[in-house]
mmCIF file of C-alpha atoms and ligand atoms in Angstrom:
data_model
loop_
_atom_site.group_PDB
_atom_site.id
_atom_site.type_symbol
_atom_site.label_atom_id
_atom_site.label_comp_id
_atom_site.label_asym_id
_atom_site.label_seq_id
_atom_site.Cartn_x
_atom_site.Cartn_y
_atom_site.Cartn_z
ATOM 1 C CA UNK U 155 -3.799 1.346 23.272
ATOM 2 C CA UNK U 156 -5.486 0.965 19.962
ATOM 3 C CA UNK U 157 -7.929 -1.413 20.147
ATOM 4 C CA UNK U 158 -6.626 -3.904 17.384
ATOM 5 C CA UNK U 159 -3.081 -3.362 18.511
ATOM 6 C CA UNK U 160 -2.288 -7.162 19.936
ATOM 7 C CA UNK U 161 -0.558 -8.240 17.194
ATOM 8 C CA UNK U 162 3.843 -7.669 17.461
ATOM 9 C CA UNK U 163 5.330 -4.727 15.045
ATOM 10 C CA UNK U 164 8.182 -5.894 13.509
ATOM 11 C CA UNK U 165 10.327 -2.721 12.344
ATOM 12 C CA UNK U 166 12.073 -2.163 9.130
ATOM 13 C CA UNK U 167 14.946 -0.264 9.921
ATOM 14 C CA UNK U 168 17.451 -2.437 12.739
ATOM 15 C CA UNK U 169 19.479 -4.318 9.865
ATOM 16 C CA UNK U 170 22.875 -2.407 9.105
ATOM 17 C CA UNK U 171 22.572 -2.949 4.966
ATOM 18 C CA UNK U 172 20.463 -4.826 2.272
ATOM 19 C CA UNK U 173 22.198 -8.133 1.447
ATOM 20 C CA UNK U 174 19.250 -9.602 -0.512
ATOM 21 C CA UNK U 175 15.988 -8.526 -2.000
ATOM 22 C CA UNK U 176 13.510 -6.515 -0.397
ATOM 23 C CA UNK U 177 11.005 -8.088 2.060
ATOM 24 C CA UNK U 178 8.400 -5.106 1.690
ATOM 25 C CA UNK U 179 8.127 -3.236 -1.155
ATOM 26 C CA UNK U 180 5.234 -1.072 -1.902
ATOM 27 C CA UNK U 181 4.168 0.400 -4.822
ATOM 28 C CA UNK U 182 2.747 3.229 -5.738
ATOM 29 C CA UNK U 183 0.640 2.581 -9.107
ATOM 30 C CA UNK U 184 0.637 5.412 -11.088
ATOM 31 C CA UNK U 185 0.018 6.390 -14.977
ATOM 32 C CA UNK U 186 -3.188 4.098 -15.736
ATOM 33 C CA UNK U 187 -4.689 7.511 -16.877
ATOM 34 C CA UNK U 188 -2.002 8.862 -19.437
ATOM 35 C CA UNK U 189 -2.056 4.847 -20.919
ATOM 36 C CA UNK U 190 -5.493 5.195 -21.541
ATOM 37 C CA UNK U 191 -5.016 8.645 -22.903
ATOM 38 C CA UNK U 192 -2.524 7.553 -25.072
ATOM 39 C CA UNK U 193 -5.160 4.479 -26.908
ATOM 40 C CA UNK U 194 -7.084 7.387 -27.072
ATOM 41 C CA UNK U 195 -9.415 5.642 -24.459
ATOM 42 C CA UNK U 196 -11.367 6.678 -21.102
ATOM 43 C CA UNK U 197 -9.309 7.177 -17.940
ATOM 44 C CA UNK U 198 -11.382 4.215 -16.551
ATOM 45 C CA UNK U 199 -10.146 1.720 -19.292
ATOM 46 C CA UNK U 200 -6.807 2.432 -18.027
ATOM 47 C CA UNK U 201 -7.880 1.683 -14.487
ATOM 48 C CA UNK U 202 -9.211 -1.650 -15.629
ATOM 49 C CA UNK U 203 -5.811 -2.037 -17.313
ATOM 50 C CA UNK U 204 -3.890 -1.403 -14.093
ATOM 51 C CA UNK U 205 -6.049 -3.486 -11.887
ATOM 52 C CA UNK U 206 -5.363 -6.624 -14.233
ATOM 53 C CA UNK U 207 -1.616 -6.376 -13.728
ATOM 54 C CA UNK U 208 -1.661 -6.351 -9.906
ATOM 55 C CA UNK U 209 -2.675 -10.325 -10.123
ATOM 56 C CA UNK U 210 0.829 -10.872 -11.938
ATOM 57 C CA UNK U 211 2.608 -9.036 -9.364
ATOM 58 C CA UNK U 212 1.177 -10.482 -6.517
ATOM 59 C CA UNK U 213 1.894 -13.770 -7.737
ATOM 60 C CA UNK U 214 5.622 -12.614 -8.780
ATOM 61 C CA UNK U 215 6.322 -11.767 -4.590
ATOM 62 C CA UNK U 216 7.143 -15.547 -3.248
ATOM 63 C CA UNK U 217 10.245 -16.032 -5.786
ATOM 64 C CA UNK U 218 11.447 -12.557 -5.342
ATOM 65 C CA UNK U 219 11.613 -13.211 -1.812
ATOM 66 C CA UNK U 220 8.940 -10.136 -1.265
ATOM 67 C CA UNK U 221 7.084 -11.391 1.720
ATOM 68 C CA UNK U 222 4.793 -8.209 2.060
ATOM 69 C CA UNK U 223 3.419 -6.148 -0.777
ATOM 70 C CA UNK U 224 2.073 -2.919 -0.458
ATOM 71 C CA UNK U 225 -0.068 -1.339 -3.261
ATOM 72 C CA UNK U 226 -1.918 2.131 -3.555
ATOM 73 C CA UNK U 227 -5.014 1.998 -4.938
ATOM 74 C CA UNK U 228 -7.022 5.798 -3.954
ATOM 75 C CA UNK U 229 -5.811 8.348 -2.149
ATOM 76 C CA UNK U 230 -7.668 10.553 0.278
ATOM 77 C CA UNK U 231 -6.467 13.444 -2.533
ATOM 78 C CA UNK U 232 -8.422 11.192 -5.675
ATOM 79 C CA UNK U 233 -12.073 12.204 -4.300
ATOM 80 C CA UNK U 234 -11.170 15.575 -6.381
ATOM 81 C CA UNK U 235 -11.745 13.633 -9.503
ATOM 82 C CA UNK U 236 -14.556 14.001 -11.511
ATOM 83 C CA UNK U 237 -17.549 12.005 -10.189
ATOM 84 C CA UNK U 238 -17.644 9.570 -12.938
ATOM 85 C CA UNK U 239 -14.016 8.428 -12.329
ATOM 86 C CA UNK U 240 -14.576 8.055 -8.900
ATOM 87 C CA UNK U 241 -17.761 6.139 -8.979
ATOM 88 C CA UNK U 242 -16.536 4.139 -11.815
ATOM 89 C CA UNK U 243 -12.951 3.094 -9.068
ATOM 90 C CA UNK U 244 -15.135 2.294 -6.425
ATOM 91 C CA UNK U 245 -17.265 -0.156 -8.936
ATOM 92 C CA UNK U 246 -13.987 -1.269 -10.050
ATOM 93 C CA UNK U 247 -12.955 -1.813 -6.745
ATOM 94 C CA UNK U 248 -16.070 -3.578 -5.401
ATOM 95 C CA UNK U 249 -15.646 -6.131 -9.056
ATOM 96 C CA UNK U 250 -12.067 -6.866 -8.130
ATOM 97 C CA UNK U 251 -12.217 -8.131 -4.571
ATOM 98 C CA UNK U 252 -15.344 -10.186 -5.633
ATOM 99 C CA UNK U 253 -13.842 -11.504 -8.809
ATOM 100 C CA UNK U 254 -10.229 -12.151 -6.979
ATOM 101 C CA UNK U 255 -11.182 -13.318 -3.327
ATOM 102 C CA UNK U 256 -11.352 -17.108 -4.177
ATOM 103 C CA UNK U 257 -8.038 -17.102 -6.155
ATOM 104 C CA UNK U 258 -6.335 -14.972 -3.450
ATOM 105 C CA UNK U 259 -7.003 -17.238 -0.960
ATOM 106 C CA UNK U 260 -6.022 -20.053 -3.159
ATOM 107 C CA UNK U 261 -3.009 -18.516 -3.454
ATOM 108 C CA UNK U 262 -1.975 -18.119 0.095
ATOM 109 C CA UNK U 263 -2.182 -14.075 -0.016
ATOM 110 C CA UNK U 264 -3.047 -12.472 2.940
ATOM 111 C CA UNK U 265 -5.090 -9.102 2.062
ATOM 112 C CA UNK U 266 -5.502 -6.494 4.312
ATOM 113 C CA UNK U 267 -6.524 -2.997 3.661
ATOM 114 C CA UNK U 268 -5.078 0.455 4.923
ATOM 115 C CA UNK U 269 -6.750 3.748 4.629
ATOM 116 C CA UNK U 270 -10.001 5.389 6.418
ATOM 117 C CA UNK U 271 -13.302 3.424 5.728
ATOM 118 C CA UNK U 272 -15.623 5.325 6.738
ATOM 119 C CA UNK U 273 -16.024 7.350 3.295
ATOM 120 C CA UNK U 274 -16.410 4.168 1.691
ATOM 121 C CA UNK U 275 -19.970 2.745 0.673
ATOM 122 C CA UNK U 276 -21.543 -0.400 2.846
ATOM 123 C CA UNK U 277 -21.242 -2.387 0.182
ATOM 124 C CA UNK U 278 -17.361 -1.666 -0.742
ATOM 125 C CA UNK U 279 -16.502 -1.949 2.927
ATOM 126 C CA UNK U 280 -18.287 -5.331 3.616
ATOM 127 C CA UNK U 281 -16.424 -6.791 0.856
ATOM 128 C CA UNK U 282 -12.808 -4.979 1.937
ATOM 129 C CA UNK U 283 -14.156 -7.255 5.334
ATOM 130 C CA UNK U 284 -15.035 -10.268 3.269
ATOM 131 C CA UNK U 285 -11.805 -10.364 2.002
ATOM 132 C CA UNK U 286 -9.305 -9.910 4.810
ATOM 133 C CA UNK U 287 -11.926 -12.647 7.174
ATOM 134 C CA UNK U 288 -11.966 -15.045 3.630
ATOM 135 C CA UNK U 289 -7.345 -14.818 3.795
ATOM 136 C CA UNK U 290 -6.672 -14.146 7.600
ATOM 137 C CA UNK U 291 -5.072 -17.737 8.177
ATOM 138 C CA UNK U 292 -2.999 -17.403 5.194
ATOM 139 C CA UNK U 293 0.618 -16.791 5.677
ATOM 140 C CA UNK U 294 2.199 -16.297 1.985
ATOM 141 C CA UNK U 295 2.531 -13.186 0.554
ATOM 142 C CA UNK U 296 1.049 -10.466 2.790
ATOM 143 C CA UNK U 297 -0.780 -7.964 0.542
ATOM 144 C CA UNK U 298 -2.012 -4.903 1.703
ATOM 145 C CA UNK U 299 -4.387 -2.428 -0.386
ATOM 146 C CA UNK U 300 -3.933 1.153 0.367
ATOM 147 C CA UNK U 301 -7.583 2.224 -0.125
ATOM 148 C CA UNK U 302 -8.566 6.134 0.648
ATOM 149 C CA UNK U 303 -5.215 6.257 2.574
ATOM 150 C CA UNK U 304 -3.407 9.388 2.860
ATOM 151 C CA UNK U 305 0.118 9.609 5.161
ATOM 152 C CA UNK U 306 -1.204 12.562 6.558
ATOM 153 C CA UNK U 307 -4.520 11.796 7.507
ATOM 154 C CA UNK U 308 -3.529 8.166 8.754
ATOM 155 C CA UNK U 309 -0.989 9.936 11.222
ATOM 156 C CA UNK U 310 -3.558 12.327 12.052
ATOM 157 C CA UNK U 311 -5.894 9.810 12.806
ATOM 158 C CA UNK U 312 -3.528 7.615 14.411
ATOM 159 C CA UNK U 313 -2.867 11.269 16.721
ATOM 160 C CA UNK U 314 -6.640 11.664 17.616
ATOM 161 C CA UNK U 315 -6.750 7.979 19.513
ATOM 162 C CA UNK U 316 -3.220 7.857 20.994
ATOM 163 C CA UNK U 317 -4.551 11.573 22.200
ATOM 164 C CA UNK U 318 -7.875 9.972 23.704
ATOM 165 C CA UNK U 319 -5.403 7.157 25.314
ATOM 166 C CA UNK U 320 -3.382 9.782 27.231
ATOM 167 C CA UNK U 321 -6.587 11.668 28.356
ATOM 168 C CA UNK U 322 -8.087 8.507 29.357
ATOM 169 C CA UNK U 323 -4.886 7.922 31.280
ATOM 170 C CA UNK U 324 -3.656 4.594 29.337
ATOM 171 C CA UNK U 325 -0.772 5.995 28.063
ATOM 172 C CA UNK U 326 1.307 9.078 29.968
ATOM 173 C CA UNK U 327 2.701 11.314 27.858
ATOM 174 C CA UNK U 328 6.196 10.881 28.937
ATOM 175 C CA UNK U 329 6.009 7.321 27.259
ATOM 176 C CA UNK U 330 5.133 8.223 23.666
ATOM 177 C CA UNK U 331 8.311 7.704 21.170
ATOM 178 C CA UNK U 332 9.130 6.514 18.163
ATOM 179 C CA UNK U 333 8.223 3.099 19.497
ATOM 180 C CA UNK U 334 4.773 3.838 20.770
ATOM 181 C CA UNK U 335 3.210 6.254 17.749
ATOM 182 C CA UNK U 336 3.129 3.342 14.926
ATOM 183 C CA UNK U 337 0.986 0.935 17.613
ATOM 184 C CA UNK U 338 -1.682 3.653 16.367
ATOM 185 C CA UNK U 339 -0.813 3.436 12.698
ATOM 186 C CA UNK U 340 -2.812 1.101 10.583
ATOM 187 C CA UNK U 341 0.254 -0.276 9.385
ATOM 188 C CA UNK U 342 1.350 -1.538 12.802
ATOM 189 C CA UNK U 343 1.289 -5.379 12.173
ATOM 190 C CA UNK U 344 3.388 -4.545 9.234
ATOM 191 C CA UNK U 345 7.328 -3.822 9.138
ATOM 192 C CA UNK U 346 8.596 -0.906 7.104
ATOM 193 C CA UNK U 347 8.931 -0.856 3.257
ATOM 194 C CA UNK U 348 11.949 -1.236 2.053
ATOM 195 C CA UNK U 349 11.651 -0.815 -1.643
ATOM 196 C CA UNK U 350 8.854 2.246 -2.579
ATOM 197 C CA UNK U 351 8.357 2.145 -6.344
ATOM 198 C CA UNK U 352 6.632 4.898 -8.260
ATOM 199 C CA UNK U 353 5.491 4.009 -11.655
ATOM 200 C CA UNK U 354 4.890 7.033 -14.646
ATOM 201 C CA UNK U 355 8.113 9.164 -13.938
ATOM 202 C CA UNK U 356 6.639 11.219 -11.527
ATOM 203 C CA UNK U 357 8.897 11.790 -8.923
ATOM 204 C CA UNK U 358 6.650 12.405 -5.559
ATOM 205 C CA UNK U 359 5.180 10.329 -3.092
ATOM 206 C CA UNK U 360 1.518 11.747 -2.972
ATOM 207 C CA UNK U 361 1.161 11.287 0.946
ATOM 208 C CA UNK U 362 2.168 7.784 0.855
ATOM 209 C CA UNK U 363 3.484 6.142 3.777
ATOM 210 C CA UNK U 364 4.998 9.473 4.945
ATOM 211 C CA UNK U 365 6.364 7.546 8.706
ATOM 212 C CA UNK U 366 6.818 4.166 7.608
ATOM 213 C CA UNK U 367 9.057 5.480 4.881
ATOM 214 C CA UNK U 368 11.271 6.841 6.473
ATOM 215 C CA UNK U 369 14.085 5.238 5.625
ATOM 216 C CA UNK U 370 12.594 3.451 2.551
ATOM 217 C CA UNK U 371 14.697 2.959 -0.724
ATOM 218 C CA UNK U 372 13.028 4.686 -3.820
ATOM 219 C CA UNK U 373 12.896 4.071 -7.744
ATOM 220 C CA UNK U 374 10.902 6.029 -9.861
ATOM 221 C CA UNK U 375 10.351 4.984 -12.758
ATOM 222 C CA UNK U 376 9.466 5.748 -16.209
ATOM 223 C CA UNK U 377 6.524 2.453 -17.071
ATOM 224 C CA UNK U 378 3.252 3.455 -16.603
ATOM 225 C CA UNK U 379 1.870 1.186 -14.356
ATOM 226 C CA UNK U 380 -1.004 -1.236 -16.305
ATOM 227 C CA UNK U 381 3.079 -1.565 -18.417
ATOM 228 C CA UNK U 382 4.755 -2.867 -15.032
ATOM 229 C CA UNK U 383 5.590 -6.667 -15.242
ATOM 230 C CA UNK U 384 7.122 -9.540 -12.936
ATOM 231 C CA UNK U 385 10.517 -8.991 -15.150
ATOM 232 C CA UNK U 386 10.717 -5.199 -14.172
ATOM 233 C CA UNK U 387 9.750 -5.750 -10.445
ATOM 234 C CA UNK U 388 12.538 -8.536 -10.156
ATOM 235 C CA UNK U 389 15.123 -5.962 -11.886
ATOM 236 C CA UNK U 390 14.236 -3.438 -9.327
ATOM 237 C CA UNK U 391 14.362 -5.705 -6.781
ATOM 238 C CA UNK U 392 18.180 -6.531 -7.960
ATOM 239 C CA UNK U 393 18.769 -3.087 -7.706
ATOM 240 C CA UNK U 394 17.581 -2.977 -4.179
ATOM 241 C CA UNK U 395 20.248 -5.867 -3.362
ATOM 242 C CA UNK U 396 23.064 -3.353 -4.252
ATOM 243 C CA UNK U 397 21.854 -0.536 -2.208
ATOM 244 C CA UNK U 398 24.131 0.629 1.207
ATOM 245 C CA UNK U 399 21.243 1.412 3.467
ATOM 246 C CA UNK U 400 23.470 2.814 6.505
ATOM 247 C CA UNK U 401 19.915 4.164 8.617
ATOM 248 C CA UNK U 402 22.486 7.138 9.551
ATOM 249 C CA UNK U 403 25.559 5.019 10.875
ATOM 250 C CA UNK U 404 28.935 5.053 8.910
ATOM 251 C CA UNK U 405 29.918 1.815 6.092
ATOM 252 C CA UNK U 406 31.676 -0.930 7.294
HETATM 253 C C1 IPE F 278 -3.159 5.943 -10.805
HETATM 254 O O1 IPE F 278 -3.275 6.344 -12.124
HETATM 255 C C2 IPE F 278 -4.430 5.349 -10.274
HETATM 256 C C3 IPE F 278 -5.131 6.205 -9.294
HETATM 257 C C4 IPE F 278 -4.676 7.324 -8.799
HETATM 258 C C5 IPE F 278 -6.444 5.762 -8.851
HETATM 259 P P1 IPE F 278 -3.779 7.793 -12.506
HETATM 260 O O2 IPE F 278 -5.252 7.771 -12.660
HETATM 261 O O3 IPE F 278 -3.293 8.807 -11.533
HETATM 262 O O4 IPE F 278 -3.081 7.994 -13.903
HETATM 263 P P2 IPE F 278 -2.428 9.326 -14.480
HETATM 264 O O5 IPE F 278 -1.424 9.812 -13.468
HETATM 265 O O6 IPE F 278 -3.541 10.317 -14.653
HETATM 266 O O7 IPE F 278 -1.800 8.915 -15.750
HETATM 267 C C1 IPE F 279 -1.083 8.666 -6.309
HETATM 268 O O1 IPE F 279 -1.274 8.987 -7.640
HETATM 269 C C2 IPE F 279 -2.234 7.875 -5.770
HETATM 270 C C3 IPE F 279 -2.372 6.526 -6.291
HETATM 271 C C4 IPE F 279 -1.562 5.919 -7.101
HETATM 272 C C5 IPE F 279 -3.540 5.805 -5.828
HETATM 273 P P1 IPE F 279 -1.923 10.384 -8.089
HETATM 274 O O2 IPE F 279 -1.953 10.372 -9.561
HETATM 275 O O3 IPE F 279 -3.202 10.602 -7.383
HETATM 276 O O4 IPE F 279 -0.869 11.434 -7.530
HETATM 277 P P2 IPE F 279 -0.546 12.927 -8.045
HETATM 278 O O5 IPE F 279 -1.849 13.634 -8.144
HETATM 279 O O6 IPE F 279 0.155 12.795 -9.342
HETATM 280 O O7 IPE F 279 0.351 13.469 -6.974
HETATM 281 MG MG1 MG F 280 -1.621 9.904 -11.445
#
C-alpha cells in the first residue's frame, strides 16, 4: 500500500445525477500568457495577473457549495518554456505560498499539493510543506495546487509503487481494480471532480486529471483566466446543476 494511503477515498461517481452545484471542481487556468500579450506586456506579468485572481476564487468556494477546489498551476509539459518563464513561475510560486499562507489558514482552506516534487528546488518544496503542515487541521474549502503534475506521469508513478507492492507481495495481482489503482494516486484522499473548467477557449485537457476525470463535466470557456471572476464561476456552477450525469445508466 502506498505509504500515505490511511486516509478513506471518497469517489465521485456513485450519485445517479447532479441536483445541486458541484462539490469538486477543478480548474484548469489557462490564457495568463495571451492577456499579457495582449497589454503588450511579458508573459510573466500575466502570470502575476492570474495568480492574484485565484485568492477571489478560493474565497468564492464556501457559498457555491464547492467544498474542494482543484487548480493547475505547471505542468510536467511547461519545463519546455523558455528558462526565464520558468524560473520567473517557480519565484512566483515560492512569493505566493509565503505571501498567502497566513490568510489561507485564516480562512479555513486546506492546501495540499499534487504533482512530482522532486524536480522542484529545496526551497519551493519546503514551503509547498510549510503550507499543507501550517492548514492540515482546517476543514473549509479543500484546495489543492496541481504543481509539475501531469495525468500521465502521476498514473505512471502511481504504476511503479503499486508494481513494487505486488513484487513485495502486499498486494496480489488478482486484487488490483478500479478500486485499488487510485489508493496510489496522489489524489486519493480526494473524490472526483465534478466540474473541470478550462479557461482561454482551448478545448484540451493538457494531461490533467486523465483517471479522476473520468466522468467529469466540462466547460471550456472563452475568459482568459487572470479575467475569471466569482460571478462566472457561480454561472458555471448553475450550469453544472442542470447537467444529467447518467455515469452510463439510462434517465429516470
Ligand atoms: C497558463 O497560462 C499558466 C501556465 C501554463 C503556467 P499560459 O502561460 O499557458 O497562457 P497562454 O496559453 O500562453 O495564453
Ligand atoms: C495547461 O496549460 C497547464 C496549466 C494551465 C498549468 P498549457 O498552456 O500548458 O497547455 P497547452 O500547451 O495549451 O496544451
Ligand atoms: Mg496556455
Amino acid at each position: 500500500m502506498p505509504s500515505d494511503s490511511n486516509t478513506s477515498t471518497e469517489t465521485g461517481t456513485s450519485g445517479a445525477q447532479a441536483l445541486s452545484g458541484p462539490r469538486h471542481v477543478a480548474i484548469i487556468m489557462d490564457g495568463n500568457g495571451r492577456w499579457a500579450q495582449a497589454r503588450g506586456r511579458p508573459r510573466l506579468f500575466g502570470h502575476h495577473a492570474g495568480a492574484r485572481r485565484v485568492r477571489e476564487v478560493v474565497s468564492c468556494c464556501p457559498q457555491l457549495g464547492v467544498k474542494y477546489l482543484t487548480i493547475f498551476a505547471f505542468s510536467t509539459e511547461n519545463w519546455k518554456r523558455t528558462q526565464v518563464e520558468v524560473s520567473g513561475l517557480m519565484s512566483l510560486f515560492r512569493r505566493y505560498i509565503s505571501k498567502e499562507m497566513k490568510a489561507l489558514a485564516a480562512r479555513n482552506v486546506r492546501v495540499r499539493f499534487i504533482g512530482d516534487r522532486l524536480r522542484l528546488d529545496d526551497k519551493l518544496v519546503q514551503l509547498m510543506d510549510d503550507l499543507e503542515l501550517e492548514t492540515a487541521q482546517n476543514d473549509g474549502t479543500h484546495l489543492t495546487i496541481a504543481l509539475n503534475y501531469g495525468g500521465r506521469d502521476e498514473v505512471a508513478r502511481a504504476t511503479r509503487r503499486l508494481a513494487q507492492d505486488v513484487a513485495d507481495g502486499s498486494l496480489l495481482p488478482q486484487d488490483v481494480d478500479e478500486e485499488t489503482l487510485p489508493r496510489y494516486l496522489d489524489t486519493h484522499v480526494l473524490p472526483d471532480p465534478d466540474l473541470v473548467i478550462r479557461t482561454s477557449g482551448e478545448a484540451r485537457i493538457s494531461n490533467f486529471l486523465l483517471w479522476q476525470s473520468a466522468y467529469a463535466e466540462y466547460e471550456f470557456i472563452d475568459t482568459l483566466w487572470p479575467d475569471f471572476t466569482a460571478e462566472e464561476l457561480g454561472r458555471l456552477c448553475r450550469r453544472f446543476g442542470g447537467r444529467d450525469r447518467r455515469f452510463g445508466a439510462v434517465a429516470t
